[in-house]
XYZ file of C-alpha atoms in Angstrom:
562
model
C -37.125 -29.539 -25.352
C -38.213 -29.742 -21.628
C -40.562 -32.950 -22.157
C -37.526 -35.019 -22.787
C -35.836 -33.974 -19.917
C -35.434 -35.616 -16.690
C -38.493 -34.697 -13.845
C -37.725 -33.101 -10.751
C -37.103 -36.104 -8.105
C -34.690 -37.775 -10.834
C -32.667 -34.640 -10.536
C -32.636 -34.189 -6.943
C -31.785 -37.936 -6.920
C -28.725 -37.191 -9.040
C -27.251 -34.470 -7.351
C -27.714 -35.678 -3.584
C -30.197 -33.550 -2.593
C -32.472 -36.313 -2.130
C -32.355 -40.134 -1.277
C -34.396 -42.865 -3.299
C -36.300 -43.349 -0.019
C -37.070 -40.398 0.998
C -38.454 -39.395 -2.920
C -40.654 -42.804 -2.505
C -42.029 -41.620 0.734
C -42.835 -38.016 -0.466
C -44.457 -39.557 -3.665
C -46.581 -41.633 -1.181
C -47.974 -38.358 0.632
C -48.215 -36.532 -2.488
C -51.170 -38.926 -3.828
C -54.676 -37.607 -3.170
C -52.782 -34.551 -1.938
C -53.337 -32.255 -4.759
C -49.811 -31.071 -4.077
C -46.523 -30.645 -6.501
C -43.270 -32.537 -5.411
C -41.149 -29.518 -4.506
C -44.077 -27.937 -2.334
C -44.208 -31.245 -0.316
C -40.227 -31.328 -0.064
C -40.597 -27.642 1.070
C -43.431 -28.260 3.112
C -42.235 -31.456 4.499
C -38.656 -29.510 5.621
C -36.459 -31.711 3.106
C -35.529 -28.849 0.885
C -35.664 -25.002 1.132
C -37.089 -23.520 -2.096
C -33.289 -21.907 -2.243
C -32.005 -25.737 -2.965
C -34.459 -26.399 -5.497
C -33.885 -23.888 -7.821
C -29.883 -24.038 -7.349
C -30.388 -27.843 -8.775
C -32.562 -26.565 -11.540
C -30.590 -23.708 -12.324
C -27.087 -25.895 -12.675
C -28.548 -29.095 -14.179
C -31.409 -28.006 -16.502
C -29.409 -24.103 -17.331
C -32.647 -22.037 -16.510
C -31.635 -18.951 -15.319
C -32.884 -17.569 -12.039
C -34.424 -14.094 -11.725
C -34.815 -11.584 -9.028
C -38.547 -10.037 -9.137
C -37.351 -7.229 -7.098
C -34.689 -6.051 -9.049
C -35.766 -7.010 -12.870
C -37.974 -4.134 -14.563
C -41.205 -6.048 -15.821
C -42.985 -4.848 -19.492
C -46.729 -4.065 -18.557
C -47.089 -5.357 -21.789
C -46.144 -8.783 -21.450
C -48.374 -8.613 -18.341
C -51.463 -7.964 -20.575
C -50.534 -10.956 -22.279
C -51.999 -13.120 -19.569
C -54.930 -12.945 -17.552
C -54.476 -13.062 -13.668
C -55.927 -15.822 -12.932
C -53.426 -18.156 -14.985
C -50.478 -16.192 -13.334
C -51.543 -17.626 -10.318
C -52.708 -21.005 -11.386
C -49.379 -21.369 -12.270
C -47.360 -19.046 -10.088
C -45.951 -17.503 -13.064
C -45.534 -13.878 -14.379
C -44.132 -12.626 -17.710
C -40.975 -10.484 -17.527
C -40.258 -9.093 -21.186
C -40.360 -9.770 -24.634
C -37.487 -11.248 -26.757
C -38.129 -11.148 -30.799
C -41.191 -13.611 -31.279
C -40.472 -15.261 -27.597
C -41.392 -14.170 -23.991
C -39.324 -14.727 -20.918
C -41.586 -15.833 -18.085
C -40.611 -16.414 -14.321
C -42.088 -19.682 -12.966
C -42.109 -21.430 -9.700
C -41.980 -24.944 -11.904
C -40.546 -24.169 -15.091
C -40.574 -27.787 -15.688
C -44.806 -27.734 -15.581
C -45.223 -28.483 -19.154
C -48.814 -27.565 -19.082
C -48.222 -24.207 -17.343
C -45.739 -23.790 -20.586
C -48.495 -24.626 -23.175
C -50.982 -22.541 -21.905
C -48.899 -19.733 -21.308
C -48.654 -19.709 -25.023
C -51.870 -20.521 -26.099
C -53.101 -17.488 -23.699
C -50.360 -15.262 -25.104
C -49.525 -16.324 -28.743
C -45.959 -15.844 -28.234
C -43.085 -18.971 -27.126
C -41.496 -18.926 -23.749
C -38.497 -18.549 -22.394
C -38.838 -20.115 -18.861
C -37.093 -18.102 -16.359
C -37.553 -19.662 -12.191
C -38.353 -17.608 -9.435
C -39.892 -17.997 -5.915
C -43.188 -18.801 -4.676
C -43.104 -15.377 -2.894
C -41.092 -13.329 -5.340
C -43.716 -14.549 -8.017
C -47.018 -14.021 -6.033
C -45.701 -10.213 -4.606
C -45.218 -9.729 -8.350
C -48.453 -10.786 -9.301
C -49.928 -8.481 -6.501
C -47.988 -5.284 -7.935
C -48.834 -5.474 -11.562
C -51.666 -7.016 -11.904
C -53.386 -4.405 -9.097
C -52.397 -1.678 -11.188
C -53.715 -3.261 -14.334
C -56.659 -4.066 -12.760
C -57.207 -0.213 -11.232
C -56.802 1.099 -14.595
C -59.403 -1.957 -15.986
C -62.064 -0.722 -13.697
C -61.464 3.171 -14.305
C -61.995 2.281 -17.422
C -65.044 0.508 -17.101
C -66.396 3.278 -14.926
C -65.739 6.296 -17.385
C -67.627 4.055 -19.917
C -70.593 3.313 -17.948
C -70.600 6.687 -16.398
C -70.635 8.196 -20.390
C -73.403 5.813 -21.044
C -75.474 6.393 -18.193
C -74.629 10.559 -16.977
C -74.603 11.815 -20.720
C -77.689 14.184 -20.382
C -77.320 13.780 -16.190
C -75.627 17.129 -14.384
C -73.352 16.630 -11.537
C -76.148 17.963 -9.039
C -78.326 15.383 -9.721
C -76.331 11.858 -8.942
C -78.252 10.017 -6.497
C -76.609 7.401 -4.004
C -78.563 4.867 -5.785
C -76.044 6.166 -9.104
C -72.484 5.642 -7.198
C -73.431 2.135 -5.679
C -72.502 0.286 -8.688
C -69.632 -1.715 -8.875
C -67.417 0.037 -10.911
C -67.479 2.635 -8.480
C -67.038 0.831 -5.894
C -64.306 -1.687 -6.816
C -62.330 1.166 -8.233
C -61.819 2.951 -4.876
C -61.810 -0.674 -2.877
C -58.848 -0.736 -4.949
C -57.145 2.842 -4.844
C -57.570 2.039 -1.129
C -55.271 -1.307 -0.951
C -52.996 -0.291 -4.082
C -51.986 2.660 -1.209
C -51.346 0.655 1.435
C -49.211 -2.014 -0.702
C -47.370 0.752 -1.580
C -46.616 1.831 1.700
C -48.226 5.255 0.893
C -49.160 7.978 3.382
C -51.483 9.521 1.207
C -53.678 9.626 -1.278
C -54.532 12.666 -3.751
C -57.237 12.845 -6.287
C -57.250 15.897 -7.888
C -59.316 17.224 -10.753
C -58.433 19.067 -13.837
C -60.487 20.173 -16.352
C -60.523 17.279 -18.843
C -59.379 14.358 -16.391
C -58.766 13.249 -12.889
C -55.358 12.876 -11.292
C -54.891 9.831 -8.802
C -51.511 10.266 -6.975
C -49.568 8.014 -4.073
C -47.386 9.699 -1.353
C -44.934 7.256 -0.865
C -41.221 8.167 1.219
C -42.656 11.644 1.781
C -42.722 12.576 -2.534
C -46.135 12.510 -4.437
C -46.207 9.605 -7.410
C -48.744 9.699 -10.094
C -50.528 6.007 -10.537
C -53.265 6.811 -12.619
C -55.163 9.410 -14.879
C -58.731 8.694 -15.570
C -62.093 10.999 -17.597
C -63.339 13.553 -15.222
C -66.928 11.820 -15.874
C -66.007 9.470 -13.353
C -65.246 12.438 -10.387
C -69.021 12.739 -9.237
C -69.232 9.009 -8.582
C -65.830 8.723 -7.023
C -66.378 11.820 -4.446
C -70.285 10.764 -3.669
C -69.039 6.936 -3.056
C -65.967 8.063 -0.558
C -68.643 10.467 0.939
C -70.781 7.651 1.767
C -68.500 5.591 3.467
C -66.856 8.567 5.186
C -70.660 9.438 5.962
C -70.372 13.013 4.738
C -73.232 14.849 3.014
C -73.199 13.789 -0.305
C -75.234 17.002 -2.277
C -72.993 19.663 -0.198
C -69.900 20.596 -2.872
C -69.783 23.981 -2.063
C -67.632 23.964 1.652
C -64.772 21.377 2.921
C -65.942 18.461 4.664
C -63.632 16.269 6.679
C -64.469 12.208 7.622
C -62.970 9.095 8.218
C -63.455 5.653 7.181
C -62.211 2.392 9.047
C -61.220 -0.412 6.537
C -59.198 -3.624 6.741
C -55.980 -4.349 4.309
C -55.077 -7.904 4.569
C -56.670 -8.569 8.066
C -55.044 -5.094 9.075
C -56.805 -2.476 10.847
C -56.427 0.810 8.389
C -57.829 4.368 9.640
C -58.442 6.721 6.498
C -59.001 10.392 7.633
C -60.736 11.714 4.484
C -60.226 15.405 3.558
C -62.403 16.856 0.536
C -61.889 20.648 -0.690
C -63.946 22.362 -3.495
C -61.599 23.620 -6.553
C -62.577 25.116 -9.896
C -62.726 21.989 -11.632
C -64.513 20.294 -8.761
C -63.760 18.445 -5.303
C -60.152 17.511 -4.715
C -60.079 14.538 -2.089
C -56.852 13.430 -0.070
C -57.122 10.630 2.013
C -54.519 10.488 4.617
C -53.677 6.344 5.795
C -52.994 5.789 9.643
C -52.667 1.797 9.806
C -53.525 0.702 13.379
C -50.841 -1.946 13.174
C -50.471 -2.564 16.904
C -46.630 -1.667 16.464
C -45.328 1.507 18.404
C -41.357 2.431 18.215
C -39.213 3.270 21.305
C -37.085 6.650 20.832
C -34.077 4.242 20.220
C -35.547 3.208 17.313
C -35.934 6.876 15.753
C -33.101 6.842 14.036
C -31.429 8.915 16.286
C -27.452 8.940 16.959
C -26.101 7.898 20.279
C -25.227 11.892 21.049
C -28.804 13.005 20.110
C -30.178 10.261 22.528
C -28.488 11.164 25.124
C -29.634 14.952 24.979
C -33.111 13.542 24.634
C -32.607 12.038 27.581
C -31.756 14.992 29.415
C -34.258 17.210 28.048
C -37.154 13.984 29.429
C -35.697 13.479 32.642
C -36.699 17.184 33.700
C -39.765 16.957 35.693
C -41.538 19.552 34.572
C -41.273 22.059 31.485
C -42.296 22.059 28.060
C -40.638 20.093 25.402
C -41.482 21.088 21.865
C -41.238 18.456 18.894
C -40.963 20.765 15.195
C -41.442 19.958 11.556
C -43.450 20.424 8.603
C -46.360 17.968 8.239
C -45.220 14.357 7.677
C -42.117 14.503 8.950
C -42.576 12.207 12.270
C -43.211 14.200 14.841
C -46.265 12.362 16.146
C -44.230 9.632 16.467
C -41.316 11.201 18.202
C -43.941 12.404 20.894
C -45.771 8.596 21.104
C -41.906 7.197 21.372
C -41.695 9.659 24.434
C -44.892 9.244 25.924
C -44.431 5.141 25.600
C -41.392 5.506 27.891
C -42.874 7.855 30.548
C -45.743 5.482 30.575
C -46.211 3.737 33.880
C -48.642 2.947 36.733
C -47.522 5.920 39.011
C -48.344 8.350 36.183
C -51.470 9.878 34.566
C -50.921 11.107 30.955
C -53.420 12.947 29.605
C -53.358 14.031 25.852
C -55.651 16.217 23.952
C -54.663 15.239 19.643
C -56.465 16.017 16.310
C -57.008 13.027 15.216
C -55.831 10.666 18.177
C -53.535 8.538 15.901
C -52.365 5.526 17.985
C -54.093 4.267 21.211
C -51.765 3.821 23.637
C -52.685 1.527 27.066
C -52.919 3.234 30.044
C -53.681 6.847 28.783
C -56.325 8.961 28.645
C -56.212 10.380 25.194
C -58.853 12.914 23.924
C -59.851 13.623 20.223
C -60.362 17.356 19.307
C -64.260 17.788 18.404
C -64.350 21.753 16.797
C -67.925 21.365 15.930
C -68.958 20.490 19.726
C -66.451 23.184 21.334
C -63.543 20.662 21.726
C -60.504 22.382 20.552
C -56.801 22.185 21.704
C -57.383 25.044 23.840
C -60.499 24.005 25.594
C -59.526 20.568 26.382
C -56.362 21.100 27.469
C -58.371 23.603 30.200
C -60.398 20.476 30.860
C -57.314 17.898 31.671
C -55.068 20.049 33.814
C -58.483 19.690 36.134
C -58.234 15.825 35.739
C -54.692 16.026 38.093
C -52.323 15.332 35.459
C -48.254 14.580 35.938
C -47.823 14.488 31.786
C -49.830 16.619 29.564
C -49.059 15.999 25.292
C -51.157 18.646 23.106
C -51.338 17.368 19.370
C -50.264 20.919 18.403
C -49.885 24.636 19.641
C -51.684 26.782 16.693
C -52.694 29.360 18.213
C -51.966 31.868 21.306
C -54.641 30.706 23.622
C -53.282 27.167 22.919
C -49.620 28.460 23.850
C -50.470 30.623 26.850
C -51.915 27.347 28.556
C -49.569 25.337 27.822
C -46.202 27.634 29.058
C -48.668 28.066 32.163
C -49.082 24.408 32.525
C -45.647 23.968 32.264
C -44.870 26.257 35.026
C -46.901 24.917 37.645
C -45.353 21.843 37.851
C -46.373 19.433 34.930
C -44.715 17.986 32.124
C -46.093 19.424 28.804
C -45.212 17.998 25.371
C -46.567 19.643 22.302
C -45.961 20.193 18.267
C -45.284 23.575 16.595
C -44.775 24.392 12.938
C -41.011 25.876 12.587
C -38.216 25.361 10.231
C -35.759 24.236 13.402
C -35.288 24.118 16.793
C -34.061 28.125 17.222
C -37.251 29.344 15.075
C -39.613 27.263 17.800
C -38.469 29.845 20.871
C -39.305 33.330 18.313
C -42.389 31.417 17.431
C -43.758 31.464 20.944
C -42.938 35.027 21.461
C -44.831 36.165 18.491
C -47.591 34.503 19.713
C -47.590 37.014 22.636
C -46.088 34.826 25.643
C -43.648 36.786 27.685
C -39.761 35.989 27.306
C -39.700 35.344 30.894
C -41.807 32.589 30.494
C -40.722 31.186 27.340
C -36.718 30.915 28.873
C -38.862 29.719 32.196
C -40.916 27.183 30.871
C -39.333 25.344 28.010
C -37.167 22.074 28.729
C -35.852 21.530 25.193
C -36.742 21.779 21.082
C -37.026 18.479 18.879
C -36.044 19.978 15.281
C -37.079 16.192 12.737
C -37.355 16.025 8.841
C -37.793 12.056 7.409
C -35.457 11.516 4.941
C -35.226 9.086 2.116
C -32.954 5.877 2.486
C -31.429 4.438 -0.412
C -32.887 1.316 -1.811
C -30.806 -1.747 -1.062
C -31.710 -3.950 -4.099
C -30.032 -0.957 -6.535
C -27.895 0.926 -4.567
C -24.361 1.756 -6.395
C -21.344 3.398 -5.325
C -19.869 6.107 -7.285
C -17.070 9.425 -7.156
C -18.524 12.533 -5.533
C -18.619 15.034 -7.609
C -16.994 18.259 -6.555
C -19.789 20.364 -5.877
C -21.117 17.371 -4.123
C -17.676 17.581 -2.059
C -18.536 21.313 -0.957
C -21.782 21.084 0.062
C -20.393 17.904 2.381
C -17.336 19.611 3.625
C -15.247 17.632 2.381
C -11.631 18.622 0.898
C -12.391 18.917 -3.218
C -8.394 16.799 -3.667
C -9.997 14.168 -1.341
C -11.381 11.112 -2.844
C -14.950 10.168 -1.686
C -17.094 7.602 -2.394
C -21.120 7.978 -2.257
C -24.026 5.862 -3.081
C -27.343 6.418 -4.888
C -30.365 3.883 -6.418
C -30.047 3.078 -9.709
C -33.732 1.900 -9.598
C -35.791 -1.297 -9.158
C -39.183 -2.854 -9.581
C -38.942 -2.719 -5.349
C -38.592 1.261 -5.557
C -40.509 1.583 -8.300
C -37.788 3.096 -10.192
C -37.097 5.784 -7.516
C -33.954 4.501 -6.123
C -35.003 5.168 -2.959
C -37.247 2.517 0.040
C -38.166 3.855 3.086
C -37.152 6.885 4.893
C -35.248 7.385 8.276
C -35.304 10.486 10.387
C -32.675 13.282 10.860
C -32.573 15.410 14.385
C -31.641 18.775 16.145
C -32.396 18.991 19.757
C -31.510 21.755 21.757
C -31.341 21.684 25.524
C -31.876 24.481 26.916
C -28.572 25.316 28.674
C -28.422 28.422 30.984
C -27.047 30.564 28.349
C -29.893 30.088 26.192
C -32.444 31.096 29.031
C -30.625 34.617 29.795
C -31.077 34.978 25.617
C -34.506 34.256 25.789
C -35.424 36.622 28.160
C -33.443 39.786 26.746
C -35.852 38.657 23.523
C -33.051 37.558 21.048
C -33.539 36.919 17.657
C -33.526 33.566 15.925
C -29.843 33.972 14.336
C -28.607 34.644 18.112
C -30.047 31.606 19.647
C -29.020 29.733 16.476
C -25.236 30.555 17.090
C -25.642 30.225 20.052
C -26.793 26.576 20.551
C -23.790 25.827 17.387
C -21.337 26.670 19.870
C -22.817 25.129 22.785
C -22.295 21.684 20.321
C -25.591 21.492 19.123
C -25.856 19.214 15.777
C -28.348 20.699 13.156
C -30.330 19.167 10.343
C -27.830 19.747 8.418
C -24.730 18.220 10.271
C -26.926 15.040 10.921
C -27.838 14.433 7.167
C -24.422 14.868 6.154
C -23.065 12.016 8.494
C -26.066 9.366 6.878
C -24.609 10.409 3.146
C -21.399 9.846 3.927
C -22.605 6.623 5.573
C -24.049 5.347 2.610
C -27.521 5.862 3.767
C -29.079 9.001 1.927
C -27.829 10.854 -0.866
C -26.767 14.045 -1.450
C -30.302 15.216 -3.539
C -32.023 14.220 -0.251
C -29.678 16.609 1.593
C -30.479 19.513 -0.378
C -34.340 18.720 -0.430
C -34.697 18.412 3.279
C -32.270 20.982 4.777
C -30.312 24.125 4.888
C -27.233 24.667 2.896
C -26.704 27.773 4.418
C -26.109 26.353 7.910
């Protein structure tokens, strides 16, 4: 049906997209070229893409698609090999009866069509699509198909070769094959496509786990045979250049990769379990890109108390959080600001995750002697005006850092509490006087990173009452929230991204004469409430209502009992 229909330029003719002349001329440039019409008209600045497929869409009736939002069958994507997806810029979508519908760039390329269905055996349906919609597409699919290829082909070999072989006795020689190796070469970028923190392999007793931490929530990508977990761990020990034959103790290491001409820093973390070595890799991409607090995602009112709390020139100001929730980069967003000529900032971090011009920054060494507590004694005899510790873990840590902050510097630091009020008990139990706690400390950073709704499928809908409560909103009221329904973009979790929620509490006078007559957590809690503070909770609250989080991501990330 599509040979007898009119080519492109005839149609662009018809509908005034295009002059007689100007279709002449292109055809001219296109000779010896090598190139189709519509990438010359693109390329040329005639068309957009956007007008092309609007003329084939009206005149020719072939529907347009949006890759991002469509769910694609895996198996229509095993009906074609890779490399004619991209010959063609085409990827199959779904199957309908004895027919499958396939997004194309040209869907008038009557020899894409033909060998489409030679390849596949089934007729298509042409769908059209965009150049970059089709070619992100191809990246996503075919990259898990060809991870779970290559697993494949390494629990075979590994069956064939390790039958009779113990786990003791691999050799380096035995994990530099290329199953091995293309396998994790392509964990590796599969991660950072899919904007993942981290990633887990974990084994079990009959097979090994391989999981994705992507928005802060752990996502299962592939299983594979536990033959393949001696080569795996031995090949990510060579590159992190850890001992290969030691699997009785933890090893840490790092490995320094590019990801599409992007600098990527893997800290690589292996622990022995009883059904071997469990390996989480943790991604820090050295992008070049550093945000300014305003771009936090903090409110105008928690901006301005941040403010406050940074203008004081001296004191201690404590970011808190469980791991992964942002506090590194709440403390580089601070440190960028305070960063000028007249200063000297001094940090002491484990690992030193974003180099910064124009700052000293150390990297805890525990094997040599270098830990928090030793080199922060070290830089407050380098004449510092800012100090930043990566994290106060232990008392000797704290003691130098409150005395630091005494004496006239400006200390930031990490601790591990639940919020802001917790932060001030914390120190206390770690034996530093209240009189130098309520003396010392400028202000508390209480963060979690919450999930944002994905745009491509978000949906409004009625709150539910229980949903009403736990908002505090009148149960008679009507209110309208939003949630993902669920897209090939969010891979089906409804949510992209993730956005961070704040408490900071100043401390105020009132909360100094607390601190020193030792009060409890609940007391300072209530106290900073009245005194206007806005907690986790308060602060998630306003981004459901706002249509940016949901209601699940409330309850996972805070208190309800605020």
């Amino acid at each position: 049906m599509l040979r007898t229909r009119k080519r492109l330029g005839d149609l662009l003719i018809d509908t005034g997209k295009i002059t007689k002349e100007q279709l002449k001329e292109i055809l001219n440039k296109q000779r010896g070229s090598g190139k189709k019409l519509g990438e010359l008209l693109i390329d040329e600045k005639i068309l957009s893409e956007d007008d092309i497929i609007e003329v084939l869409e009206k005149q020719l009736g072939i529907k347009k698609v949006k890759l991002d939002i469509v769910k694609v069958d895996k198996k229509a994507i095993e009906t074609i090999p890779e490399s004619l997806a991209r010959k063609y810029n085409v990827i199959p979508i779904s199957f309908l009866g004895n027919k499958m519908r396939v997004a194309m760039s040209d869907p008038l390329n009557i020899f894409a069509i033909d060998d489409i269905k030679i390849a596949s055996g089934f007729d298509v349906i042409p769908l059209i699509a965009t150049i970059r919609d089709i070619l992100d597409a191809i990246d996503r699919y075919y990259s898990s198909q060809y991870v779970e290829k290559v697993a494949a082909e390494l629990t075979n070999e590994n069956t064939a070769k390790n039958n009779d072989k113990q786990e003791e006795e691999l050799t380096v020689d035995d994990v530099r094959n290329a199953p091995v190796v293309k396998l994790i070469d392509s964990i590796i970028i599969n991660a950072v496509k899919a904007r993942a923190s981290d990633i887990h392999i974990e084994p079990f007793e009959k097979y090994i786990k391989i999981r994705y931490r992507v928005d802060g929530v752990l996502q299962e990508v592939l299983r594979t045979s536990k033959e393949s977990l001696a080569a795996l761990t031995a090949r990510i020990k060579i590159l992190s250049n850890l001992n290969i034959a030691e699997k009785r103790i933890p090893q840490d290491g790092r490995i320094i990769t590019e990801v599409d001409g992007k600098k990527i820093d893997l800290r690589v973390s292996i622990l022995p379990t009883v059904h071997g070595e469990k390996i989480v890799i943790r991604i820090l991409k050295k992008d070049g890109s550093l945000l300014n607090k305003e771009k936090l995602g903090m409110r105008q009112y928690d901006l301005n108390k941040l403010d406050n709390i940074i203008m004081s020139p001296n004191g201690i100001i404590l970011v808190t959080g469980p791991t992964g929730s942002g506090k590194s980069t709440t403390l580089y967003a601070i440190l960028n600001e305070l960063n000028t000529d007249d200063i000297n900032i001094i940090t002491v971090e484990d690992p030193v995750e974003f180099m910064i011009e124009g700052i000293n920054q150390v990297n805890v060494n525990v094997k040599t002697g270098l830990t928090f507590a030793a080199g922060l004694r070290s830089i407050l005899r380098q004449d510092p005006d800012i100090v930043m510790v990566g994290e106060i873990r232990d008392a000797e840590t704290a003691h130098i850092a409150i005395r630091a902050a005494i004496t006239g510097h400006k200390v930031l630091s990490t601790i591990h509490t639940n919020d802001s009020a917790s932060a001030i008990v914390r120190l206390t139990d770690m034996g530093i006087e209240p009189y130098l706690v309520s003396t010392a400390l400028s202000g508390v950073v209480a963060q979690r990173l919450v999930r944002k709704i994905c745009p491509n499928c978000r949906q409004a809908y009625n709150a539910e009452e229980y949903e009403k409560k736990i908002l505090h909103c009148d149960v008679n009221d009507e209110l309208t929230l939003y949630r993902g329904k669920g897209c090939a973009t969010c891979n089906g979790t409804g949510y992209l991204g993730r956005v961070g929620i704040y408490e900071i509490m100043e401390i105020t006078k009132e909360l100094r004469e607390a601190m020193q007559r030792n009060a409890g957590t609940e007391e300072i809690r209530e106290l900073s409430k009245k005194q206007g503070i806005k907690t986790l909770k308060s602060a998630c609250i306003d981004l459901v209502i706002d249509g940016v989080t949901t209601v699940d991501e409330l309850i996972r990330n805070t208190f309800l009992n605020e």
